[in-house]
Short mmCIF file of C-alpha atoms in Angstrom, two decimals:
data_model
loop_
_atom_site.label_atom_id
_atom_site.label_comp_id
_atom_site.label_asym_id
_atom_site.label_seq_id
_atom_site.Cartn_x
_atom_site.Cartn_y
_atom_site.Cartn_z
CA MET A 989 18.22 9.80 -66.30
CA THR A 990 18.96 6.39 -64.21
CA ALA A 991 19.95 5.06 -61.33
CA HIS A 992 22.71 2.82 -60.70
CA THR A 993 24.62 1.12 -57.88
CA LEU A 994 28.27 0.29 -57.72
CA THR A 995 29.43 -2.40 -54.96
CA THR A 996 33.09 -3.04 -54.07
CA PRO A 997 34.09 -5.20 -51.26
CA SER A 998 34.67 -2.02 -49.06
CA HIS A 999 31.45 0.33 -50.11
CA THR A 1000 28.21 0.82 -51.95
CA THR A 1001 27.92 4.13 -54.21
CA SER A 1002 24.38 4.96 -55.54
CA TYR A 1003 24.77 7.45 -58.79
CA LEU A 1004 22.29 9.28 -61.25
CA ALA A 1005 23.66 8.97 -64.78
CA ALA A 1006 22.89 10.38 -67.82
CA GLY A 1007 23.93 11.53 -71.27
CA PRO A 1008 25.84 9.82 -74.31
CA ALA A 1009 27.99 7.01 -72.82
CA GLY A 1010 30.87 8.62 -74.50
CA GLY A 1011 30.67 12.21 -73.98
CA PRO A 1012 33.23 14.07 -71.79
CA LEU A 1013 32.56 12.65 -68.15
CA LEU A 1014 31.29 15.01 -65.71
CA LEU A 1015 31.30 13.93 -62.13
CA PHE A 1016 29.32 15.96 -59.81
CA ALA A 1017 30.00 15.58 -55.87
CA HIS A 1018 27.07 17.06 -53.93
CA GLY A 1019 27.47 18.68 -50.41
CA TRP A 1020 25.69 19.21 -46.99
CA PRO A 1021 23.19 17.52 -46.41
CA ALA A 1022 22.09 17.08 -49.99
CA LEU A 1023 21.80 14.10 -52.69
CA ALA A 1024 23.11 13.45 -56.40
CA ALA A 1025 19.56 14.53 -57.12
CA THR A 1026 20.50 17.97 -56.26
CA TRP A 1027 22.44 18.31 -59.57
CA ARG A 1028 19.40 17.40 -61.13
CA LYS A 1029 19.34 20.79 -62.96
CA GLN A 1030 22.82 20.41 -64.24
CA LEU A 1031 22.03 16.78 -65.14
CA ALA A 1032 19.73 17.41 -67.19
CA HIS A 1033 21.32 20.57 -68.88
CA PHE A 1034 24.69 19.03 -69.60
CA ALA A 1035 23.35 15.59 -71.19
CA ALA A 1036 21.37 17.49 -73.06
CA LEU A 1037 24.33 19.04 -74.72
CA GLY A 1038 26.19 15.88 -75.26
CA TYR A 1039 28.34 14.93 -71.73
CA ARG A 1040 28.00 11.91 -70.27
CA VAL A 1041 27.28 12.93 -66.07
CA VAL A 1042 27.28 11.29 -63.15
CA ALA A 1043 26.21 12.19 -59.42
CA PRO A 1044 27.12 9.89 -56.66
CA ASP A 1045 25.31 10.05 -53.21
CA LEU A 1046 28.35 10.29 -50.99
CA ARG A 1047 28.58 7.98 -47.92
CA GLY A 1048 26.01 8.47 -45.51
CA TYR A 1049 23.80 9.61 -48.11
CA GLY A 1050 21.11 8.13 -50.22
CA HIS A 1051 21.32 4.52 -50.72
CA SER A 1052 25.27 4.46 -50.71
CA THR A 1053 26.81 3.02 -47.08
CA VAL A 1054 26.19 4.57 -43.99
CA TYR A 1055 28.88 4.09 -41.45
CA GLY A 1056 28.20 4.37 -37.97
CA SER A 1057 32.00 5.79 -37.20
CA PRO A 1058 33.11 9.34 -37.86
CA ASP A 1059 36.60 8.05 -39.04
CA ALA A 1060 34.66 6.79 -42.28
CA TYR A 1061 34.00 10.07 -43.14
CA ARG A 1062 37.62 11.58 -43.76
CA GLN A 1063 38.07 13.17 -47.24
CA GLU A 1064 40.73 10.37 -47.87
CA ASN A 1065 38.09 7.73 -47.32
CA ILE A 1066 35.54 9.78 -49.63
CA VAL A 1067 37.86 10.08 -52.80
CA HIS A 1068 38.49 6.63 -51.95
CA ASP A 1069 35.07 6.16 -53.55
CA MET A 1070 35.15 8.43 -55.97
CA LEU A 1071 38.12 6.77 -57.69
CA GLU A 1072 36.38 3.21 -57.73
CA LEU A 1073 33.44 4.93 -58.92
CA LEU A 1074 35.79 6.50 -61.73
CA ASP A 1075 37.41 2.98 -62.26
CA HIS A 1076 33.64 1.58 -62.85
CA LEU A 1077 32.82 4.14 -65.26
CA GLY A 1078 35.95 2.97 -67.45
CA ARG A 1079 37.27 6.01 -67.31
CA GLU A 1080 40.68 7.75 -66.76
CA ARG A 1081 39.72 11.18 -66.13
CA ALA A 1082 36.43 13.05 -64.76
CA VAL A 1083 36.06 16.99 -64.83
CA TRP A 1084 34.86 17.20 -61.07
CA ILE A 1085 32.13 19.32 -60.05
CA GLY A 1086 31.38 19.91 -56.26
CA HIS A 1087 29.36 21.79 -53.69
CA ASP A 1088 29.57 22.57 -50.48
CA TRP A 1089 31.51 18.88 -48.50
CA GLY A 1090 31.91 18.11 -52.04
CA SER A 1091 34.05 21.03 -52.72
CA PRO A 1092 37.24 19.12 -50.69
CA THR A 1093 36.74 16.17 -52.11
CA VAL A 1094 36.89 17.69 -55.50
CA TRP A 1095 39.90 19.69 -54.81
CA ASN A 1096 41.05 16.84 -53.31
CA LEU A 1097 40.92 14.68 -56.41
CA ALA A 1098 42.71 17.66 -58.34
CA SER A 1099 45.36 17.94 -56.17
CA HIS A 1100 46.32 14.40 -55.36
CA HIS A 1101 45.49 12.58 -58.30
CA PRO A 1102 45.58 15.41 -61.14
CA ASP A 1103 45.69 12.07 -63.85
CA ARG A 1104 42.35 11.21 -62.87
CA THR A 1105 41.22 14.98 -63.66
CA ALA A 1106 40.47 16.45 -66.98
CA ALA A 1107 39.63 19.81 -65.02
CA VAL A 1108 37.87 21.05 -61.27
CA ALA A 1109 35.07 23.07 -60.42
CA SER A 1110 34.02 24.36 -57.36
CA LEU A 1111 30.69 26.15 -56.24
CA ALA A 1112 30.81 28.45 -53.04
CA VAL A 1113 33.81 26.61 -51.30
CA PRO A 1114 37.18 27.43 -52.67
CA TYR A 1115 40.40 25.87 -52.93
CA ARG A 1116 42.38 25.54 -49.81
CA SER A 1117 39.75 26.05 -47.57
CA LEU A 1118 37.14 23.65 -45.84
CA GLU A 1119 39.80 20.61 -46.96
CA LEU A 1120 42.55 22.29 -44.94
CA GLY A 1121 39.97 22.27 -41.46
CA LEU A 1122 38.64 24.92 -39.83
CA ALA A 1123 42.26 26.36 -37.98
CA ALA A 1124 42.99 27.17 -41.47
CA MET A 1125 39.80 29.14 -42.14
CA LEU A 1126 39.95 31.43 -39.20
CA PRO A 1127 42.88 33.95 -39.92
CA LEU A 1128 41.32 34.60 -43.50
CA VAL A 1129 37.32 35.68 -41.97
CA ASN A 1130 36.59 39.18 -41.74
CA ARG A 1131 36.94 40.49 -38.40
CA ASP A 1132 35.56 43.69 -38.59
CA LEU A 1133 32.18 42.02 -38.93
CA TYR A 1134 33.24 39.48 -36.62
CA PRO A 1135 35.55 40.55 -33.35
CA GLU A 1136 37.83 37.77 -32.34
CA GLY A 1137 36.48 38.58 -28.18
CA THR A 1138 32.59 38.49 -29.56
CA TYR A 1139 32.73 35.85 -31.97
CA PRO A 1140 36.14 33.85 -31.48
CA MET A 1141 35.14 31.18 -34.19
CA ALA A 1142 33.22 33.66 -36.81
CA GLN A 1143 30.94 32.17 -38.93
CA PHE A 1144 32.47 28.87 -38.72
CA ASP A 1145 30.97 28.77 -34.96
CA TYR A 1146 28.59 26.20 -36.20
CA MET A 1147 31.53 23.49 -36.72
CA ALA A 1148 33.03 24.11 -33.58
CA TYR A 1149 29.28 23.19 -32.13
CA TYR A 1150 29.83 19.88 -34.11
CA GLU A 1151 32.75 18.91 -32.81
CA GLU A 1152 31.68 19.44 -29.41
CA HIS A 1153 28.23 18.02 -29.75
CA PRO A 1154 27.86 16.14 -32.43
CA GLU A 1155 25.01 14.02 -30.82
CA ARG A 1156 22.80 16.97 -29.91
CA ALA A 1157 23.41 18.24 -33.09
CA THR A 1158 22.11 15.54 -34.97
CA ALA A 1159 19.44 14.46 -32.67
CA VAL A 1160 17.61 18.38 -33.50
CA LEU A 1161 17.37 17.62 -36.85
CA ASP A 1162 16.91 14.27 -36.93
CA ALA A 1163 13.33 15.59 -34.85
CA ASP A 1164 11.91 16.09 -37.72
CA PRO A 1165 13.93 16.14 -41.03
CA GLY A 1166 10.70 17.49 -43.54
CA SER A 1167 11.34 20.51 -41.26
CA SER A 1168 15.03 20.33 -41.32
CA VAL A 1169 15.27 20.19 -44.49
CA ARG A 1170 12.77 23.26 -45.42
CA ALA A 1171 14.87 25.22 -42.44
CA LEU A 1172 18.26 24.42 -44.28
CA TYR A 1173 17.34 24.81 -47.82
CA ARG A 1174 16.94 28.61 -48.07
CA ARG A 1175 17.72 31.70 -50.76
CA GLY A 1176 20.09 33.89 -50.45
CA ASN A 1177 19.70 37.27 -48.56
CA PRO A 1178 20.87 40.07 -51.22
CA ILE A 1179 21.77 41.96 -48.07
CA THR A 1180 25.45 43.98 -48.66
CA PRO A 1181 27.78 41.49 -47.65
CA GLY A 1182 29.86 41.91 -44.61
CA THR A 1183 27.03 43.58 -42.96
CA ARG A 1184 25.06 41.30 -40.93
CA VAL A 1185 26.47 38.62 -38.64
CA SER A 1186 25.71 34.88 -40.04
CA PRO A 1187 23.25 32.98 -37.18
CA LEU A 1188 25.79 30.25 -37.23
CA ALA A 1189 28.03 32.57 -36.00
CA THR A 1190 26.64 31.98 -32.23
CA LEU A 1191 25.44 28.32 -32.61
CA ARG A 1192 27.22 27.49 -29.09
CA ARG A 1193 26.16 30.60 -27.21
CA ASP A 1194 22.70 30.06 -28.45
CA GLY A 1195 22.87 26.41 -27.17
CA GLY A 1196 22.63 24.88 -30.79
CA TRP A 1197 20.53 24.86 -34.02
CA PHE A 1198 17.89 26.68 -34.37
CA GLY A 1199 18.29 28.77 -30.93
CA GLY A 1200 18.81 25.71 -28.88
CA ALA A 1201 15.03 24.32 -29.90
CA ASP A 1202 14.71 20.54 -29.60
CA ARG A 1203 13.92 20.50 -33.37
CA ALA A 1204 13.46 23.28 -36.58
CA PRO A 1205 10.91 25.21 -37.01
CA ASP A 1206 8.15 24.77 -39.14
CA LEU A 1207 9.32 27.08 -42.11
CA PRO A 1208 7.00 27.35 -45.43
CA LEU A 1209 9.39 25.53 -48.00
CA ASP A 1210 11.48 28.42 -50.42
CA THR A 1211 10.17 27.10 -53.84
CA ALA A 1212 13.53 29.51 -55.09
CA VAL A 1213 15.31 26.67 -54.05
CA LEU A 1214 13.66 23.19 -53.76
CA THR A 1215 10.15 21.97 -55.47
CA GLU A 1216 7.76 20.09 -53.22
CA GLU A 1217 9.54 17.01 -54.65
CA ASP A 1218 12.78 17.95 -54.14
CA ALA A 1219 12.19 18.62 -50.57
CA GLU A 1220 10.69 15.11 -50.79
CA VAL A 1221 13.12 13.05 -51.88
CA LEU A 1222 15.29 14.80 -49.72
CA THR A 1223 13.27 14.45 -46.14
CA ARG A 1224 12.77 10.24 -47.52
CA SER A 1225 16.27 10.08 -47.55
CA LEU A 1226 17.43 12.32 -44.25
CA ALA A 1227 14.62 10.33 -42.19
CA ARG A 1228 16.19 6.64 -43.22
CA ASN A 1229 19.62 7.34 -42.85
CA GLY A 1230 19.58 10.19 -40.35
CA PHE A 1231 21.87 12.86 -39.78
CA ALA A 1232 24.79 11.40 -38.16
CA GLY A 1233 27.06 10.46 -41.20
CA PRO A 1234 26.12 14.13 -42.40
CA THR A 1235 27.51 15.29 -39.35
CA ALA A 1236 30.38 13.15 -38.86
CA TYR A 1237 31.84 15.46 -42.24
CA TYR A 1238 32.74 18.14 -39.88
CA LEU A 1239 34.11 15.42 -36.82
CA ASN A 1240 37.52 15.05 -39.02
CA HIS A 1241 39.27 18.61 -39.64
CA GLU A 1242 42.53 17.54 -38.19
CA ALA A 1243 42.84 14.49 -40.70
CA ASN A 1244 41.84 15.77 -43.38
CA ALA A 1245 44.48 18.57 -43.24
CA VAL A 1246 46.96 15.95 -43.00
CA TYR A 1247 45.70 14.34 -45.85
CA ALA A 1248 45.19 17.92 -47.73
CA ARG A 1249 48.63 19.03 -47.26
CA GLN A 1250 49.99 15.43 -48.99
CA ALA A 1251 48.70 16.78 -52.06
CA VAL A 1252 51.07 16.50 -55.29
CA ASN A 1253 53.23 19.58 -56.40
CA GLY A 1254 52.70 21.54 -52.76
CA GLY A 1255 49.10 21.23 -53.60
CA ARG A 1256 49.81 23.60 -56.90
CA LEU A 1257 46.99 23.21 -59.35
CA ASP A 1258 48.61 23.68 -63.07
CA LEU A 1259 45.40 22.04 -64.53
CA PRO A 1260 42.01 24.15 -65.85
CA VAL A 1261 39.91 25.55 -62.62
CA LEU A 1262 36.77 27.22 -61.91
CA PHE A 1263 35.49 28.71 -58.54
CA LEU A 1264 31.66 30.21 -58.50
CA GLY A 1265 31.36 32.14 -55.56
CA ALA A 1266 28.12 32.91 -54.03
CA ASP A 1267 26.88 36.15 -53.47
CA TYR A 1268 25.02 36.36 -50.36
CA ASP A 1269 26.48 32.73 -48.75
CA ALA A 1270 27.28 34.29 -45.29
CA THR A 1271 29.14 31.46 -44.19
CA ALA A 1272 31.67 30.95 -47.56
CA ASP A 1273 31.61 34.90 -47.89
CA ILE A 1274 34.12 35.48 -50.47
CA VAL A 1275 32.87 39.12 -50.84
CA THR A 1276 34.55 40.51 -47.67
CA THR A 1277 36.83 37.83 -46.23
CA ARG A 1278 40.50 36.44 -47.54
CA LEU A 1279 38.76 32.85 -48.17
CA ALA A 1280 39.92 32.43 -51.64
CA GLU A 1281 43.22 34.02 -51.91
CA PRO A 1282 44.96 30.92 -50.87
CA MET A 1283 43.00 29.17 -54.37
CA ARG A 1284 44.14 32.05 -56.45
CA ALA A 1285 48.03 31.19 -54.99
CA HIS A 1286 47.71 27.80 -55.57
CA CYS A 1287 45.97 27.89 -59.05
CA SER A 1288 47.99 28.67 -62.36
CA ASP A 1289 44.82 28.32 -64.68
CA LEU A 1290 41.90 29.62 -62.23
CA THR A 1291 38.25 30.97 -63.88
CA GLU A 1292 37.11 32.83 -61.05
CA VAL A 1293 33.01 34.03 -61.11
CA ARG A 1294 30.67 35.42 -58.88
CA VAL A 1295 26.75 34.83 -58.78
CA PRO A 1296 24.16 36.88 -57.60
CA ALA A 1297 22.62 33.83 -55.12
CA GLY A 1298 23.30 32.32 -51.89
CA HIS A 1299 24.45 29.06 -50.78
CA TRP A 1300 22.61 26.57 -53.04
CA LEU A 1301 23.54 28.40 -56.07
CA GLN A 1302 22.78 25.56 -58.36
CA LEU A 1303 19.53 25.50 -57.20
CA GLU A 1304 18.19 28.90 -56.84
CA ARG A 1305 20.42 30.40 -59.95
CA PRO A 1306 20.73 27.05 -62.11
CA ASP A 1307 20.51 28.68 -65.28
CA LEU A 1308 23.54 31.14 -64.35
CA VAL A 1309 25.26 28.20 -63.02
CA ASN A 1310 25.27 25.88 -66.05
CA ALA A 1311 25.83 28.99 -68.51
CA HIS A 1312 28.88 29.70 -66.84
CA LEU A 1313 30.31 25.77 -66.53
CA ALA A 1314 29.59 25.26 -70.10
CA ASP A 1315 31.24 28.83 -71.02
CA TRP A 1316 34.43 27.44 -69.53
CA LEU A 1317 33.94 23.81 -70.94
CA SER A 1318 34.20 25.06 -74.28
CA ARG A 1319 37.18 27.81 -73.50
CA MET A 1320 39.09 24.88 -72.06
CA GLY A 1321 38.17 22.59 -75.19
CA ILE A 1322 36.05 20.22 -72.97
CA THR A 1323 33.17 19.45 -75.49
CA PRO A 1324 30.97 16.50 -76.99
CA ALA A 1325 32.27 15.74 -80.69
CA PRO A 1326 29.80 17.06 -82.93
#
């Protein structure tokens, strides 16, 4: 696996690459607050199978450009970065694979640029949800668990908190990046879905992250999700760049929705689509909510699989994630030459 940098007049993208140069291209987009390196278990696996694998640090992360203006983190700009990277790689199309905030990016690539998309896969975040903004997701939540009078924003209350208090949210996470990483990267809780209110549903009431504390609690590392080396790489990067860029991804819901609605063919996807849902993800809950219904209505070639894991499923269950991705690619005929 090798590290590379693409610099254009407008932007710098750092990325990891592995596998045969001529293999089918899989391009992995990470989420919040992550790095290209959080895909390392997928990169190693698929490179060994003969795929060309590439994972960029999205803007605001790693050694990619960090911008001061929240507007810079609109999805339209991030899609542009990915198309520049695809051109730089000398490829017409890629299989786009995303997680968390990388999911809206790959969904937008598929829906706005189907000619640059061989297929698209998302982990945790279904199509026609986050890329359409907070207002589009609220009607789909589980109001039995989150009565509107008590939890008006349901499990997405933290997104409203970011919009109202971005500086405070950033400062708490910046206060101790190592503790923030250890607190945020936790395995899923296999409690019966829909029976436990997410702590993210009360962030505004609690005064912010971690019950209104000034910094993250000093928790032990959850080695089911991160190794010591993984945690150190993430901590160094977030300490260098800060959380302001990552937080800004949450400050563009309206602009992102306008852009998403400009997709070709009314947003309908007729190319191969894979969605890997996390059974124990209390935020991107696809078990007891209707969050995945718009995706099902807009995709004509959808494969949907549930993984018994939490939000970080590619780290928590790389065996299953890799197997499901490989099986889907094989069935789609997207395989390396013998």
